[in-house]
Coordinates of C-alpha atoms in Angstrom, one line a residue:
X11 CA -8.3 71.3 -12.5
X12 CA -7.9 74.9 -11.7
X13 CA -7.9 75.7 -8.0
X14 CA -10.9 77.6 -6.4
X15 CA -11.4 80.9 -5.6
X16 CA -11.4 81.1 -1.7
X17 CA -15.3 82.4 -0.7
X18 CA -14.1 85.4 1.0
X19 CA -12.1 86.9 -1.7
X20 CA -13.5 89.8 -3.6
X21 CA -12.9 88.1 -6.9
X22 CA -14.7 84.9 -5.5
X23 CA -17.7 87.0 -5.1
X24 CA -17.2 88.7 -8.6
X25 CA -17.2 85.0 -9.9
X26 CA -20.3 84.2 -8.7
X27 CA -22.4 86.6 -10.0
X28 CA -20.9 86.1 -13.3
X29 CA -22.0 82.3 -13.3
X30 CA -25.7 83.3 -12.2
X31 CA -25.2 85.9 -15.4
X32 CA -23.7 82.8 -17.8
X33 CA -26.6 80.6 -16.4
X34 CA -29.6 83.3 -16.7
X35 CA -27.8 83.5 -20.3
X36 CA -28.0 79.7 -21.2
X37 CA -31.5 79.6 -20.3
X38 CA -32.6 82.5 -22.4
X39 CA -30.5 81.4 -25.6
X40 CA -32.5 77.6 -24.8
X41 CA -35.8 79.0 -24.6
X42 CA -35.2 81.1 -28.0
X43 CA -34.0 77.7 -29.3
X44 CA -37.3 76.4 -27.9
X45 CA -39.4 79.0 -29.1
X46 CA -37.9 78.6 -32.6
X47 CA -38.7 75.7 -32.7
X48 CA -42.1 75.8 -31.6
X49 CA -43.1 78.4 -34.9
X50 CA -41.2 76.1 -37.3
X51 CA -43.2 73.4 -35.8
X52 CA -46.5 75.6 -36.1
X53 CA -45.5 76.7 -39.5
X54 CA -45.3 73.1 -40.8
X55 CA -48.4 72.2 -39.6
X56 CA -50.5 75.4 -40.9
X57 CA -48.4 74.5 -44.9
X58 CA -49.4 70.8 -44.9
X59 CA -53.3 71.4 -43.3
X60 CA -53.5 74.2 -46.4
X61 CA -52.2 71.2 -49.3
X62 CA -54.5 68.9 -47.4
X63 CA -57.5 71.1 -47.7
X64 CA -56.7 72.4 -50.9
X65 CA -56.1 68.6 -52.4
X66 CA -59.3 67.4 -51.0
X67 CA -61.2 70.9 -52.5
X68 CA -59.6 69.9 -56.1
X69 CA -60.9 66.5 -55.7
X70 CA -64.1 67.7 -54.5
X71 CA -64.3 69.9 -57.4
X72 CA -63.2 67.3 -59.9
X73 CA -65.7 64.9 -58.4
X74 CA -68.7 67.8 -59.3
X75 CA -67.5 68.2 -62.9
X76 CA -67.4 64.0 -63.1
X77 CA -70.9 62.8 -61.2
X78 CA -73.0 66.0 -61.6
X79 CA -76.0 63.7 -59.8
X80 CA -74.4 63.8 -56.4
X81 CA -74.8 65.9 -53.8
X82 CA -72.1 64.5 -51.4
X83 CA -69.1 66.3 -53.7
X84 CA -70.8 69.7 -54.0
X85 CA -71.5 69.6 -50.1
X86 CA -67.9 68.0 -49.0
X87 CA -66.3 70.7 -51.7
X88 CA -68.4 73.4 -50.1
X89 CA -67.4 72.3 -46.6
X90 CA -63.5 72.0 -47.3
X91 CA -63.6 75.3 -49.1
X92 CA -64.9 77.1 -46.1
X93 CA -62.6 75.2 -43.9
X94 CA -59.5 76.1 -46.2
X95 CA -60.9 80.2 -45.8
X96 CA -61.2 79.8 -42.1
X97 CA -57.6 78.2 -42.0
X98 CA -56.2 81.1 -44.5
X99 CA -58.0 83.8 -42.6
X100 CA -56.5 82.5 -39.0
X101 CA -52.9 82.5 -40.6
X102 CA -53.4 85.7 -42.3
X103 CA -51.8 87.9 -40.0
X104 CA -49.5 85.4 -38.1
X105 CA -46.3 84.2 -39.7
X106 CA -44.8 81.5 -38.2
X107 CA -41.9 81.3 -40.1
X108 CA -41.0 84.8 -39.2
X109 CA -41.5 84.6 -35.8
X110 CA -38.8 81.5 -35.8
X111 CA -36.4 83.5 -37.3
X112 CA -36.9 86.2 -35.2
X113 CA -36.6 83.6 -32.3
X114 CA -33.4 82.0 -34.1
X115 CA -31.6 85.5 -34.6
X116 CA -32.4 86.2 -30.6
X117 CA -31.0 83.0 -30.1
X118 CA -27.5 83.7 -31.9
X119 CA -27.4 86.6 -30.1
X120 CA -27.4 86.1 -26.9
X121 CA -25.4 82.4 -27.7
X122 CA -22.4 85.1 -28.6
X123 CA -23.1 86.5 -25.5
X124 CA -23.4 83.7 -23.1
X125 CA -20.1 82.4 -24.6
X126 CA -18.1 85.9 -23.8
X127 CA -19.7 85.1 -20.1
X128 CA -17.9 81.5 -20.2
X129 CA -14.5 83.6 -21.5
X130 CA -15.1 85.4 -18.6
X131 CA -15.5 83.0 -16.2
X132 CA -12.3 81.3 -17.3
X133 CA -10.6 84.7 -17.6
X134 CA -11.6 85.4 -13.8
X135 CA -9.0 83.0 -12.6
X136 CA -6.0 84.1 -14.6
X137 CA -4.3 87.0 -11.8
X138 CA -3.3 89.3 -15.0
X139 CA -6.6 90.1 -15.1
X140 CA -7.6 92.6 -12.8
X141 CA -11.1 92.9 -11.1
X142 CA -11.2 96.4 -13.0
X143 CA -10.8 94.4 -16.4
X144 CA -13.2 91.9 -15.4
X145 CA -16.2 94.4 -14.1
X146 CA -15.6 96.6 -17.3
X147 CA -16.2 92.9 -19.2
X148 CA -18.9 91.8 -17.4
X149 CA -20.6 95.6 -17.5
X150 CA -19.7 95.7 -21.6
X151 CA -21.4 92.4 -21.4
X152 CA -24.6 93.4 -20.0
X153 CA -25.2 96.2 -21.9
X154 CA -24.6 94.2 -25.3
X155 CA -27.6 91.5 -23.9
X156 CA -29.9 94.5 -22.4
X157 CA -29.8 95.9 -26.4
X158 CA -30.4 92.2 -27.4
X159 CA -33.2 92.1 -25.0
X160 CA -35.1 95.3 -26.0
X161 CA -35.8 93.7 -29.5
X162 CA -36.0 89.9 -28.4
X163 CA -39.4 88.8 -28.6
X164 CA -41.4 87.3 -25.8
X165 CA -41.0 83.7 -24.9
X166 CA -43.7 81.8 -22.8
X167 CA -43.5 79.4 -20.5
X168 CA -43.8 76.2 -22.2
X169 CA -40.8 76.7 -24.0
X170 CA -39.0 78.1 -20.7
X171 CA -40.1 74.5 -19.1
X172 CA -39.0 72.5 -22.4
X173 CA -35.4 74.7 -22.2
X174 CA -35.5 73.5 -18.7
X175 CA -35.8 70.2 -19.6
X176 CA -33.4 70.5 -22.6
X177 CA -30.9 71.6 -19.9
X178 CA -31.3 70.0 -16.8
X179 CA -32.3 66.6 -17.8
X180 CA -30.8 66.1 -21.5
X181 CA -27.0 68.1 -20.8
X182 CA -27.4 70.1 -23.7
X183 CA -24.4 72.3 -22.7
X184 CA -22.8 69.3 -21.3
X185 CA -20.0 67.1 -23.3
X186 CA -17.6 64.3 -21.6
X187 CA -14.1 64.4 -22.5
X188 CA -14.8 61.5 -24.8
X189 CA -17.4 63.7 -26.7
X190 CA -15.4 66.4 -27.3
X191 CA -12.0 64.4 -28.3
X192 CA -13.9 62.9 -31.1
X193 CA -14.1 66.5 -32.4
X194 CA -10.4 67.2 -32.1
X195 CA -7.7 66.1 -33.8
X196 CA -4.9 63.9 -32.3
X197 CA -2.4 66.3 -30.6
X198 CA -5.5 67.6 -29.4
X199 CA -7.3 64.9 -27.3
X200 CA -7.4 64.6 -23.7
X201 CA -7.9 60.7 -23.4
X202 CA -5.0 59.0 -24.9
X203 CA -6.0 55.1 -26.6
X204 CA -3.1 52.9 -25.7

């Protein structure tokens, strides 16, 4: 384990606002993740309730053209082919599945970035890098994510809470030494089995 930077060194200092940087980072990519999500989610819904409604409309229609002396298919097909128009003129000028994509590409973004930030923060403890060299990283840094930011779109705070939660509670940035050894080859591992 690599020593600690003593609190009153300039580099300690230097350190920590790179990790608030890396951590503001792994939220943002999370909640883009989130978000992502959320559309795909949305989208999936809005394609199956159109097949539902326009299944039942078919066999509403069939059912006119095979009992012409009801009234309960020509009334149930009239009622589900409203309900399919008011369904198909609410999703007419969203697109879910854009958005998600939008939300993914925001995402992969701003993952590149947050994993410079983690360079970084391993990079800060090496001596042959100079404070110099690690400001003009960590400046390079922040203006790649300020571009990324500028076209990002909004996130809300449902999928900031379920990033959160993804975080915090579930250690989705989190792996054990066991976890990652079963990634790696032998030579590789940090657990040896006897």
């Amino acid at each position: 384990m690599a020593a600690s930077i003593p609190a009153e060194d300039e580099r300690y200092v230097l350190e920590s606002q790179i990790r608030e940087l890396y951590g503001r980072c792994a939220y943002t990519h999370k909640t883009h993740e989130k978000m992502a999500e959320s559309a795909a989610n949305y989208l999936w819904c809005v394609k199956w309730a159109q097949i539902v409604l326009s299944a039942l409309t078919t066999g509403g229609a069939i059912g006119v053209v095979f009992d012409q002396n009801s009234t309960i298919y020509p009334l149930a097909t009239a009622a589900l082919s409203i309900l399919m128009l008011i369904v198909n003129s609410y999703v007419k000028d969203i697109d879910p599945g854009q958005d998600a994509q939008i939300h993914r590409d925001a995402a992969s973004d701003i993952w590149n970035v947050r994993e410079a930030y983690l360079s970084l923060l391993t990079d800060i403890r090496d001596l042959a890098f100079s404070l110099e060299d690690i400001r003009k990283r960590r400046d390079d840094l922040q203006d790649k994510l300020h571009l990324i930011y500028k076209s990002a779109p909004h996130t809300n705070s449902k999928a900031y809470a379920q990033a959160q939660q993804a975080l915090q509670k579930n250690e989705d940035l989190t792996f054990t030494d066991g976890e990652i050894d079963a990634f790696l080859p032998g030579p590789l591992k940090r657990s040896r089995v006897s």
